[in-house]
Amino acid sequence: MEFLRPASWEEALAAKAEHPSAVPIAGGTDVMVEINFDHRRPTHLMDLNRVRELHEWEVGDETVRLGASVPYSKIIDELSAELPGLALASHTVGSPQIRNRGSVGGNLGAASPAGDSHPALLAAGAEVEAESVRGTRFIPVEDFYTGVKRNALAEDELIKSIHIKKADGPQQFSKVGTRNAMVIAVCAFGIALHPETRTVRAGIGSAAPTPLRARAAEDFLGAALEDGGFWDNGRTIPPAVAREFAELCSGACNPIDDVRGSAAYRRRAVGVMARRTLGWTWESYRATGNGRTTEGGAQCA
Amino acid sequence: MRVTFTVNGRRHEADDVWEGESLLYVLRERMGLPGSKNACEQGECGSCTVRLDGEPVCACLVAAGQAEGREVVTVEGLAEYAKERDGSEQTGDLAPVQQAFIDAGAVQCGFCTPGLLVAADELIERNPQPSDADIREALSGNLCRCTGYEKIMDAVRLAAARADDSAQEVV
Ligand SMILES: Cc1cc2nc3c(=O)[nH]c(=O)nc-3n(C[C@H](O)[C@H](O)[C@H](O)COP(=O)(O)OP(=O)(O)OC[C@H]3O[C@@H](n4cnc5c(N)ncnc54)[C@H](O)[C@@H]3O)c2cc1C
Ligand code: FES
Ligand code: FES
């Protein structure tokens, strides 16, 4: 094995072009487990920790440009106002030690259907900035996941940053697991209200081969809210509407039975999370007109 | 490959390090610092917790080469680290958090203790008066297979209370 230590982004791209099989290592919280257990023996390990811009973020007018290696702990401390859904999701990742190292770039690189950042990115709206010596691509996050632990990166590409829409309304994240810390999601759900476009977006994790958006549910809810004038009158969402939204979210799942849970349980739990998180976000929208959820901890479902 | 980094204020070097080796392995097997424990090698137990440039991390999940040129603090250096930070005339060889673990009876087999000490010391540094929820959160990545969690909670409360007392004395 060879250990590559690019000192800059340009060097990293050149090294990846020269050694397409090189495995990038950022926080190492996925890669090192695979190496420690002999599940992976790459020819080259490429350390990204020296590439400064990957650890930086920038808050723009519409989006946050999040460097691929920014650890979860920084997202929680610094970006919970702009990216409340992602901050809530980050808070449920592993433990403090894992959150000090693990990153959204690594979560996308691993592309596990259970990765916690995915439902939050899908709900907020995000694009992955992938770069190689050949040039730059912006990949909508919903097109980034191509299969179980597979993503849209070409072999010479690296993730430079993730461009995430700043919250224009309340967002929530919910995750089912056996304890609060150190849990791979049995299933997870992210929701974002977008009052500016009068839309709602919902992301589902760990309930299909890839993270996915519940598009039929989003469309149904968007139309129901519009037709009832709910964005203006701020009335409580009727239970029948919330129920239908929940059922459509369940219907979007294509889960499997595994050690963490059965397919039937996952489908049901996604519906429950959809209904509850819709309730929380809508109440917060009603309370403030355009409330943003900025509290640090996930609410207990 | 050769790796060089600072551990507990001293420059350490190791040769013939395999490229996939973890920081934990290098500390324990090549630098003669077995205080950080190796249990799961998958980030689940926290017994390998060290500070890397100040941040508590699982040493088993840091590639040794990633530590090149950086600062590591392990349980072996905790007393010295606490002394310099607190500027106190701390006597004896132990950091206050270590003394508190002994006084509270928070050590059973002791395997989880080094990782817990590093995590608890960082918590009190960052948050001198942690609530019980803060303590639970900060230690949520450290497992004690003897399940002595109540005494561990007592120990951290005790360490925080003592730190608070001595801070008031200084004022
Ligand atoms: C104990 C433990 C608990 C965990 N709990 C959770 C959890 O609750 N939720 C969760 O979602 N995950 C969890 N994880 C998994 C892991 O922490 C996350 O997936 C994390 O986001 C990975 O980030 P990283 O920077 O450590 O990635 P790394 O391990 O460094 O890399 C992961 C993958 O991404 C690739 N990669 C990294 N950076 C780039 C880049 N810039 N461009 C292209 N490819 C790149 C790597 O080559 C590798 O394939 C846990 C892991 C452990 C060990
Ligand atoms: S040995 Fe590193 S976390 Fe268990
Ligand atoms: S004291 Fe035995 S593992 Fe904690």
Tab-separated table of N, CA and C in Angstrom, chain A residues 126-276:
chain	number	residue	atom	x	y	z
A	126	ALA	N	-29.828	19.938	-2.429
A	126	ALA	CA	-28.370	20.058	-2.427
A	126	ALA	C	-27.782	19.558	-3.737
A	127	GLU	N	-26.611	20.081	-4.046
A	127	GLU	CA	-25.835	19.604	-5.195
A	127	GLU	C	-24.433	19.250	-4.741
A	128	VAL	N	-23.935	18.145	-5.281
A	128	VAL	CA	-22.589	17.707	-4.956
A	128	VAL	C	-21.646	18.269	-6.020
A	129	GLU	N	-20.622	18.983	-5.580
A	129	GLU	CA	-19.630	19.499	-6.534
A	129	GLU	C	-18.504	18.479	-6.636
A	130	ALA	N	-18.478	17.787	-7.781
A	130	ALA	CA	-17.462	16.764	-8.011
A	130	ALA	C	-16.452	17.321	-8.997
A	131	GLU	N	-15.181	17.069	-8.730
A	131	GLU	CA	-14.161	17.617	-9.617
A	131	GLU	C	-13.106	16.567	-9.942
A	132	SER	N	-12.566	16.698	-11.135
A	132	SER	CA	-11.416	15.878	-11.524
A	132	SER	C	-10.514	16.783	-12.350
A	133	VAL	N	-9.392	16.240	-12.804
A	133	VAL	CA	-8.523	17.058	-13.658
A	133	VAL	C	-9.246	17.428	-14.955
A	134	ARG	N	-10.332	16.693	-15.274
A	134	ARG	CA	-11.075	16.971	-16.502
A	134	ARG	C	-12.048	18.132	-16.359
A	135	GLY	N	-12.411	18.452	-15.112
A	135	GLY	CA	-13.348	19.550	-14.919
A	135	GLY	C	-14.264	19.318	-13.733
A	136	THR	N	-15.296	20.201	-13.647
A	136	THR	CA	-16.192	20.197	-12.489
A	136	THR	C	-17.604	19.832	-12.912
A	137	ARG	N	-18.297	19.050	-12.072
A	137	ARG	CA	-19.711	18.737	-12.309
A	137	ARG	C	-20.498	19.074	-11.052
A	138	PHE	N	-21.711	19.521	-11.223
A	138	PHE	CA	-22.618	19.699	-10.097
A	138	PHE	C	-23.709	18.647	-10.209
A	139	ILE	N	-23.754	17.724	-9.257
A	139	ILE	CA	-24.687	16.601	-9.339
A	139	ILE	C	-25.788	16.807	-8.297
A	140	PRO	N	-27.059	16.926	-8.748
A	140	PRO	CA	-28.142	17.020	-7.765
A	140	PRO	C	-28.073	15.803	-6.849
A	141	VAL	N	-28.260	16.019	-5.554
A	141	VAL	CA	-27.983	14.932	-4.618
A	141	VAL	C	-28.871	13.722	-4.899
A	142	GLU	N	-30.101	13.964	-5.417
A	142	GLU	CA	-30.966	12.794	-5.682
A	142	GLU	C	-30.412	11.908	-6.794
A	143	ASP	N	-29.544	12.476	-7.644
A	143	ASP	CA	-28.927	11.657	-8.697
A	143	ASP	C	-27.588	11.072	-8.273
A	144	PHE	N	-27.152	11.432	-7.073
A	144	PHE	CA	-25.809	11.025	-6.650
A	144	PHE	C	-25.764	9.571	-6.193
A	145	TYR	N	-26.879	9.113	-5.586
A	145	TYR	CA	-26.916	7.741	-5.070
A	145	TYR	C	-27.362	6.813	-6.197
A	146	THR	N	-26.507	5.864	-6.552
A	146	THR	CA	-26.850	5.028	-7.709
A	146	THR	C	-27.125	3.583	-7.317
A	147	GLY	N	-26.855	3.194	-6.089
A	147	GLY	CA	-27.101	1.826	-5.650
A	147	GLY	C	-26.609	1.669	-4.237
A	148	VAL	N	-26.746	0.478	-3.686
A	148	VAL	CA	-26.283	0.253	-2.322
A	148	VAL	C	-24.778	0.521	-2.270
A	149	LYS	N	-24.387	1.514	-1.510
A	149	LYS	CA	-22.979	1.901	-1.361
A	149	LYS	C	-22.319	2.236	-2.697
A	150	ARG	N	-23.118	2.729	-3.623
A	150	ARG	CA	-22.532	3.187	-4.886
A	150	ARG	C	-22.993	4.612	-5.168
A	151	ASN	N	-22.105	5.375	-5.769
A	151	ASN	CA	-22.468	6.757	-6.074
A	151	ASN	C	-22.017	7.135	-7.480
A	152	ALA	N	-22.351	8.349	-7.864
A	152	ALA	CA	-22.180	8.766	-9.256
A	152	ALA	C	-20.772	9.248	-9.591
A	153	LEU	N	-19.843	9.172	-8.653
A	153	LEU	CA	-18.497	9.675	-8.935
A	153	LEU	C	-17.792	8.806	-9.977
A	154	ALA	N	-17.107	9.459	-10.905
A	154	ALA	CA	-16.206	8.726	-11.805
A	154	ALA	C	-14.939	8.402	-11.027
A	155	GLU	N	-14.141	7.470	-11.548
A	155	GLU	CA	-13.035	6.987	-10.713
A	155	GLU	C	-11.934	8.023	-10.504
A	156	ASP	N	-11.912	9.049	-11.358
A	156	ASP	CA	-10.886	10.072	-11.128
A	156	ASP	C	-11.450	11.299	-10.393
A	157	GLU	N	-12.711	11.210	-9.972
A	157	GLU	CA	-13.333	12.380	-9.343
A	157	GLU	C	-13.261	12.346	-7.824
A	158	LEU	N	-13.252	13.543	-7.263
A	158	LEU	CA	-13.356	13.715	-5.809
A	158	LEU	C	-14.481	14.698	-5.522
A	159	ILE	N	-15.064	14.568	-4.329
A	159	ILE	CA	-16.064	15.546	-3.904
A	159	ILE	C	-15.325	16.743	-3.323
A	160	LYS	N	-15.610	17.908	-3.878
A	160	LYS	CA	-14.969	19.108	-3.357
A	160	LYS	C	-15.844	19.734	-2.276
A	161	SER	N	-17.125	19.906	-2.602
A	161	SER	CA	-18.011	20.509	-1.617
A	161	SER	C	-19.441	20.119	-1.925
A	162	ILE	N	-20.312	20.441	-0.996
A	162	ILE	CA	-21.727	20.184	-1.157
A	162	ILE	C	-22.409	21.546	-1.034
A	163	HIS	N	-23.206	21.870	-2.034
A	163	HIS	CA	-23.906	23.159	-2.021
A	163	HIS	C	-25.329	22.900	-1.542
A	164	ILE	N	-25.643	23.370	-0.357
A	164	ILE	CA	-26.912	23.035	0.279
A	164	ILE	C	-27.753	24.295	0.401
A	165	LYS	N	-29.019	24.199	-0.018
A	165	LYS	CA	-29.927	25.351	0.089
A	165	LYS	C	-30.080	25.761	1.544
A	166	LYS	N	-29.932	27.045	1.812
A	166	LYS	CA	-30.180	27.529	3.166
A	166	LYS	C	-31.663	27.362	3.492
A	167	ALA	N	-31.955	27.053	4.735
A	167	ALA	CA	-33.344	26.832	5.134
A	167	ALA	C	-34.154	28.102	4.927
A	168	ASP	N	-35.314	27.959	4.288
A	168	ASP	CA	-36.244	29.089	4.206
A	168	ASP	C	-37.489	28.805	5.037
A	169	GLY	N	-37.434	27.749	5.829
A	169	GLY	CA	-38.535	27.387	6.705
A	169	GLY	C	-38.070	26.298	7.647
A	170	PRO	N	-38.979	25.816	8.493
A	170	PRO	CA	-38.595	24.796	9.464
A	170	PRO	C	-38.178	23.479	8.798
A	171	GLN	N	-37.237	22.792	9.464
A	171	GLN	CA	-36.783	21.484	8.990
A	171	GLN	C	-36.709	20.539	10.191
A	172	GLN	N	-36.886	19.261	9.927
A	172	GLN	CA	-36.759	18.277	10.991
A	172	GLN	C	-36.075	17.017	10.475
A	173	PHE	N	-35.552	16.259	11.430
A	173	PHE	CA	-34.914	14.982	11.106
A	173	PHE	C	-35.297	13.997	12.192
A	174	SER	N	-35.586	12.779	11.803
A	174	SER	CA	-35.967	11.771	12.775
A	174	SER	C	-35.355	10.440	12.367
A	175	LYS	N	-34.999	9.644	13.364
A	175	LYS	CA	-34.251	8.413	13.090
A	175	LYS	C	-34.690	7.349	14.084
A	176	VAL	N	-34.875	6.140	13.614
A	176	VAL	CA	-35.246	5.041	14.500
A	176	VAL	C	-34.014	4.190	14.772
A	177	GLY	N	-33.777	3.927	16.058
A	177	GLY	CA	-32.660	3.074	16.460
A	177	GLY	C	-32.849	2.625	17.889
A	178	THR	N	-31.920	1.803	18.356
A	178	THR	CA	-32.124	1.216	19.681
A	178	THR	C	-31.671	2.098	20.823
A	179	ARG	N	-30.780	3.027	20.576
A	179	ARG	CA	-30.428	3.996	21.612
A	179	ARG	C	-30.127	5.323	20.933
A	180	ASN	N	-29.841	6.349	21.764
A	180	ASN	CA	-29.648	7.671	21.191
A	180	ASN	C	-28.312	7.811	20.489
A	181	ALA	N	-27.273	7.195	21.067
A	181	ALA	CA	-25.948	7.354	20.488
A	181	ALA	C	-25.594	6.099	19.706
A	182	MET	N	-24.630	6.235	18.792
A	182	MET	CA	-23.961	5.082	18.212
A	182	MET	C	-24.919	4.117	17.543
A	183	VAL	N	-25.821	4.661	16.760
A	183	VAL	CA	-26.827	3.793	16.158
A	183	VAL	C	-26.861	4.002	14.652
A	184	ILE	N	-26.748	2.916	13.915
A	184	ILE	CA	-27.021	2.965	12.482
A	184	ILE	C	-28.535	2.997	12.352
A	185	ALA	N	-29.043	3.897	11.537
A	185	ALA	CA	-30.490	4.051	11.450
A	185	ALA	C	-31.161	2.755	10.991
A	186	VAL	N	-32.225	2.373	11.695
A	186	VAL	CA	-33.125	1.344	11.173
A	186	VAL	C	-33.838	1.955	9.972
A	187	CYS	N	-34.284	3.189	10.170
A	187	CYS	CA	-34.734	4.022	9.067
A	187	CYS	C	-34.706	5.466	9.559
A	188	ALA	N	-34.723	6.403	8.623
A	188	ALA	CA	-34.596	7.810	9.000
A	188	ALA	C	-35.427	8.656	8.044
A	189	PHE	N	-35.758	9.859	8.501
A	189	PHE	CA	-36.638	10.709	7.720
A	189	PHE	C	-36.241	12.177	7.902
A	190	GLY	N	-36.156	12.887	6.790
A	190	GLY	CA	-35.877	14.321	6.847
A	190	GLY	C	-36.987	15.078	6.138
A	191	ILE	N	-37.384	16.207	6.704
A	191	ILE	CA	-38.432	17.001	6.055
A	191	ILE	C	-38.027	18.471	6.093
A	192	ALA	N	-38.353	19.192	5.035
A	192	ALA	CA	-38.086	20.626	4.998
A	192	ALA	C	-39.286	21.328	4.379
A	193	LEU	N	-39.805	22.319	5.096
A	193	LEU	CA	-40.842	23.181	4.516
A	193	LEU	C	-40.135	24.290	3.760
A	194	HIS	N	-40.620	24.570	2.584
A	194	HIS	CA	-40.031	25.651	1.785
A	194	HIS	C	-41.111	26.685	1.487
A	195	PRO	N	-41.384	27.583	2.441
A	195	PRO	CA	-42.464	28.560	2.251
A	195	PRO	C	-42.240	29.453	1.029
A	196	GLU	N	-40.979	29.694	0.670
A	196	GLU	CA	-40.733	30.591	-0.463
A	196	GLU	C	-41.288	30.022	-1.753
A	197	THR	N	-41.159	28.718	-1.931
A	197	THR	CA	-41.691	28.096	-3.139
A	197	THR	C	-42.993	27.352	-2.843
A	198	ARG	N	-43.431	27.431	-1.592
A	198	ARG	CA	-44.633	26.727	-1.145
A	198	ARG	C	-44.571	25.255	-1.499
A	199	THR	N	-43.445	24.667	-1.157
A	199	THR	CA	-43.280	23.235	-1.369
A	199	THR	C	-42.783	22.597	-0.077
A	200	VAL	N	-42.928	21.293	-0.027
A	200	VAL	CA	-42.388	20.509	1.080
A	200	VAL	C	-41.550	19.406	0.445
A	201	ARG	N	-40.362	19.170	1.012
A	201	ARG	CA	-39.535	18.074	0.499
A	201	ARG	C	-39.256	17.079	1.611
A	202	ALA	N	-39.239	15.812	1.237
A	202	ALA	CA	-39.064	14.747	2.216
A	202	ALA	C	-38.012	13.770	1.726
A	203	GLY	N	-37.061	13.427	2.601
A	203	GLY	CA	-36.012	12.458	2.274
A	203	GLY	C	-36.106	11.263	3.200
A	204	ILE	N	-35.932	10.081	2.617
A	204	ILE	CA	-36.047	8.845	3.384
A	204	ILE	C	-34.707	8.122	3.354
A	205	GLY	N	-34.270	7.625	4.527
A	205	GLY	CA	-33.020	6.877	4.602
A	205	GLY	C	-33.241	5.469	5.110
A	206	SER	N	-32.405	4.562	4.636
A	206	SER	CA	-32.358	3.195	5.154
A	206	SER	C	-33.653	2.413	4.938
A	207	ALA	N	-34.399	2.784	3.914
A	207	ALA	CA	-35.644	2.061	3.647
A	207	ALA	C	-35.772	1.706	2.176
A	208	ALA	N	-34.655	1.689	1.478
A	208	ALA	CA	-34.593	1.343	0.060
A	208	ALA	C	-33.105	1.178	-0.267
A	209	PRO	N	-32.767	0.654	-1.442
A	209	PRO	CA	-31.336	0.484	-1.770
A	209	PRO	C	-30.557	1.797	-1.739
A	210	THR	N	-31.227	2.891	-1.996
A	210	THR	CA	-30.570	4.198	-1.902
A	210	THR	C	-31.443	5.131	-1.084
A	211	PRO	N	-30.853	6.203	-0.535
A	211	PRO	CA	-31.691	7.258	0.041
A	211	PRO	C	-32.568	7.828	-1.076
A	212	LEU	N	-33.780	8.251	-0.746
A	212	LEU	CA	-34.636	8.747	-1.827
A	212	LEU	C	-35.605	9.811	-1.332
A	213	ARG	N	-36.136	10.556	-2.287
A	213	ARG	CA	-37.181	11.527	-1.974
A	213	ARG	C	-38.542	10.865	-2.127
A	214	ALA	N	-39.464	11.263	-1.262
A	214	ALA	CA	-40.831	10.749	-1.348
A	214	ALA	C	-41.623	11.708	-2.230
A	215	ARG	N	-41.440	11.569	-3.543
A	215	ARG	CA	-41.969	12.595	-4.453
A	215	ARG	C	-43.486	12.644	-4.497
A	216	ALA	N	-44.124	11.467	-4.508
A	216	ALA	CA	-45.589	11.468	-4.571
A	216	ALA	C	-46.153	12.134	-3.315
A	217	ALA	N	-45.524	11.862	-2.184
A	217	ALA	CA	-45.971	12.468	-0.922
A	217	ALA	C	-45.763	13.979	-0.950
A	218	GLU	N	-44.609	14.397	-1.474
A	218	GLU	CA	-44.319	15.831	-1.571
A	218	GLU	C	-45.362	16.531	-2.445
A	219	ASP	N	-45.656	15.917	-3.585
A	219	ASP	CA	-46.605	16.528	-4.530
A	219	ASP	C	-47.999	16.607	-3.923
A	220	PHE	N	-48.402	15.516	-3.286
A	220	PHE	CA	-49.721	15.495	-2.664
A	220	PHE	C	-49.832	16.605	-1.617
A	221	LEU	N	-48.843	16.680	-0.740
A	221	LEU	CA	-48.912	17.654	0.355
A	221	LEU	C	-48.852	19.082	-0.187
A	222	GLY	N	-47.964	19.280	-1.167
A	222	GLY	CA	-47.865	20.611	-1.765
A	222	GLY	C	-49.210	21.072	-2.298
A	223	ALA	N	-49.895	20.173	-3.029
A	223	ALA	CA	-51.191	20.528	-3.608
A	223	ALA	C	-52.228	20.755	-2.502
A	224	ALA	N	-52.224	19.895	-1.483
A	224	ALA	CA	-53.211	20.030	-0.409
A	224	ALA	C	-53.027	21.344	0.344
A	225	LEU	N	-51.789	21.715	0.600
A	225	LEU	CA	-51.527	22.960	1.329
A	225	LEU	C	-51.922	24.163	0.479
A	226	GLU	N	-51.634	24.088	-0.804
A	226	GLU	CA	-51.953	25.178	-1.722
A	226	GLU	C	-53.472	25.351	-1.826
A	227	ASP	N	-54.155	24.223	-2.089
A	227	ASP	CA	-55.611	24.272	-2.272
A	227	ASP	C	-56.315	24.806	-1.037
A	228	GLY	N	-55.832	24.426	0.129
A	228	GLY	CA	-56.499	24.861	1.369
A	228	GLY	C	-56.033	26.234	1.827
A	229	GLY	N	-55.128	26.862	1.088
A	229	GLY	CA	-54.620	28.186	1.490
A	229	GLY	C	-53.827	28.141	2.791
A	230	PHE	N	-53.270	26.977	3.099
A	230	PHE	CA	-52.644	26.797	4.410
A	230	PHE	C	-51.408	27.668	4.624
A	231	TRP	N	-50.658	27.917	3.546
A	231	TRP	CA	-49.440	28.720	3.716
A	231	TRP	C	-49.815	30.116	4.200
A	232	ASP	N	-51.008	30.622	3.764
A	232	ASP	CA	-51.427	31.964	4.176
A	232	ASP	C	-52.206	31.961	5.479
A	233	ASN	N	-53.171	31.013	5.586
A	233	ASN	CA	-54.001	31.069	6.788
A	233	ASN	C	-53.360	30.370	7.988
A	234	GLY	N	-52.292	29.601	7.753
A	234	GLY	CA	-51.574	28.982	8.864
A	234	GLY	C	-52.415	28.042	9.710
A	235	ARG	N	-53.466	27.497	9.115
A	235	ARG	CA	-54.292	26.579	9.903
A	235	ARG	C	-53.582	25.253	10.137
A	236	THR	N	-54.069	24.547	11.152
A	236	THR	CA	-53.531	23.211	11.424
A	236	THR	C	-53.821	22.290	10.233
A	237	ILE	N	-52.876	21.439	9.915
A	237	ILE	CA	-53.076	20.503	8.809
A	237	ILE	C	-54.086	19.441	9.242
A	238	PRO	N	-55.143	19.227	8.462
A	238	PRO	CA	-56.152	18.230	8.852
A	238	PRO	C	-55.528	16.836	8.971
A	239	PRO	N	-55.968	16.049	9.964
A	239	PRO	CA	-55.410	14.708	10.168
A	239	PRO	C	-55.457	13.850	8.906
A	240	ALA	N	-56.499	13.986	8.105
A	240	ALA	CA	-56.595	13.149	6.905
A	240	ALA	C	-55.452	13.468	5.936
A	241	VAL	N	-55.078	14.739	5.852
A	241	VAL	CA	-53.976	15.139	4.965
A	241	VAL	C	-52.656	14.586	5.491
A	242	ALA	N	-52.450	14.734	6.799
A	242	ALA	CA	-51.204	14.217	7.390
A	242	ALA	C	-51.120	12.706	7.210
A	243	ARG	N	-52.269	12.047	7.351
A	243	ARG	CA	-52.284	10.595	7.225
A	243	ARG	C	-51.927	10.160	5.807
A	244	GLU	N	-52.527	10.840	4.841
A	244	GLU	CA	-52.249	10.511	3.435
A	244	GLU	C	-50.767	10.760	3.112
A	245	PHE	N	-50.245	11.869	3.615
A	245	PHE	CA	-48.817	12.170	3.425
A	245	PHE	C	-47.965	11.021	3.994
A	246	ALA	N	-48.316	10.585	5.196
A	246	ALA	CA	-47.561	9.508	5.850
A	246	ALA	C	-47.633	8.222	5.026
A	247	GLU	N	-48.843	7.930	4.530
A	247	GLU	CA	-48.991	6.688	3.761
A	247	GLU	C	-48.192	6.735	2.462
A	248	LEU	N	-48.189	7.903	1.829
A	248	LEU	CA	-47.408	8.022	0.595
A	248	LEU	C	-45.908	7.901	0.875
A	249	CYS	N	-45.483	8.412	2.025
A	249	CYS	CA	-44.061	8.254	2.392
A	249	CYS	C	-43.736	6.781	2.614
A	250	SER	N	-44.614	6.083	3.334
A	250	SER	CA	-44.419	4.628	3.516
A	250	SER	C	-44.345	3.942	2.163
A	251	GLY	N	-45.228	4.357	1.263
A	251	GLY	CA	-45.318	3.738	-0.049
A	251	GLY	C	-44.076	3.966	-0.888
A	252	ALA	N	-43.334	5.054	-0.591
A	252	ALA	CA	-42.120	5.348	-1.362
A	252	ALA	C	-40.994	4.386	-1.007
A	253	CYS	N	-41.123	3.716	0.135
A	253	CYS	CA	-40.039	2.842	0.612
A	253	CYS	C	-40.005	1.548	-0.190
A	254	ASN	N	-38.799	1.005	-0.253
A	254	ASN	CA	-38.634	-0.304	-0.865
A	254	ASN	C	-37.636	-1.069	0.000
A	255	PRO	N	-38.054	-1.345	1.228
A	255	PRO	CA	-37.081	-1.818	2.226
A	255	PRO	C	-36.830	-3.312	2.176
A	256	ILE	N	-35.825	-3.728	2.935
A	256	ILE	CA	-35.525	-5.157	3.081
A	256	ILE	C	-35.668	-5.546	4.553
A	257	ASP	N	-35.775	-6.841	4.791
A	257	ASP	CA	-35.649	-7.380	6.144
A	257	ASP	C	-34.160	-7.535	6.424
A	258	ASP	N	-33.697	-7.031	7.554
A	258	ASP	CA	-32.331	-7.367	7.955
A	258	ASP	C	-32.256	-7.374	9.478
A	259	VAL	N	-31.021	-7.517	10.000
A	259	VAL	CA	-30.887	-7.662	11.451
A	259	VAL	C	-31.431	-6.457	12.213
A	260	ARG	N	-31.419	-5.300	11.571
A	260	ARG	CA	-31.856	-4.114	12.305
A	260	ARG	C	-33.370	-3.953	12.317
A	261	GLY	N	-34.054	-4.523	11.330
A	261	GLY	CA	-35.509	-4.372	11.329
A	261	GLY	C	-36.110	-5.046	10.112
A	262	SER	N	-37.398	-5.293	10.171
A	262	SER	CA	-38.064	-5.927	9.035
A	262	SER	C	-38.514	-4.850	8.050
A	263	ALA	N	-38.792	-5.277	6.844
A	263	ALA	CA	-39.280	-4.344	5.829
A	263	ALA	C	-40.597	-3.717	6.282
A	264	ALA	N	-41.477	-4.541	6.842
A	264	ALA	CA	-42.788	-4.036	7.262
A	264	ALA	C	-42.636	-2.988	8.357
A	265	TYR	N	-41.726	-3.246	9.296
A	265	TYR	CA	-41.507	-2.285	10.374
A	265	TYR	C	-40.981	-0.962	9.818
A	266	ARG	N	-40.022	-1.067	8.887
A	266	ARG	CA	-39.435	0.148	8.320
A	266	ARG	C	-40.509	0.992	7.622
A	267	ARG	N	-41.359	0.303	6.849
A	267	ARG	CA	-42.389	1.033	6.123
A	267	ARG	C	-43.294	1.781	7.104
A	268	ARG	N	-43.668	1.073	8.142
A	268	ARG	CA	-44.567	1.662	9.120
A	268	ARG	C	-43.878	2.818	9.860
A	269	ALA	N	-42.630	2.581	10.270
A	269	ALA	CA	-41.921	3.606	11.043
A	269	ALA	C	-41.702	4.872	10.203
A	270	VAL	N	-41.438	4.707	8.918
A	270	VAL	CA	-41.267	5.892	8.063
A	270	VAL	C	-42.562	6.703	8.040
A	271	GLY	N	-43.692	6.021	7.973
A	271	GLY	CA	-44.973	6.717	8.002
A	271	GLY	C	-45.168	7.494	9.299
A	272	VAL	N	-44.816	6.860	10.397
A	272	VAL	CA	-44.961	7.522	11.707
A	272	VAL	C	-44.051	8.755	11.782
A	273	MET	N	-42.802	8.579	11.335
A	273	MET	CA	-41.873	9.722	11.373
A	273	MET	C	-42.356	10.843	10.454
A	274	ALA	N	-42.918	10.467	9.306
A	274	ALA	CA	-43.399	11.478	8.357
A	274	ALA	C	-44.507	12.309	9.001
A	275	ARG	N	-45.455	11.621	9.633
A	275	ARG	CA	-46.583	12.335	10.242
A	275	ARG	C	-46.092	13.237	11.379
A	276	ARG	N	-45.224	12.698	12.226
A	276	ARG	CA	-44.772	13.487	13.376
A	276	ARG	C	-43.915	14.672	12.955
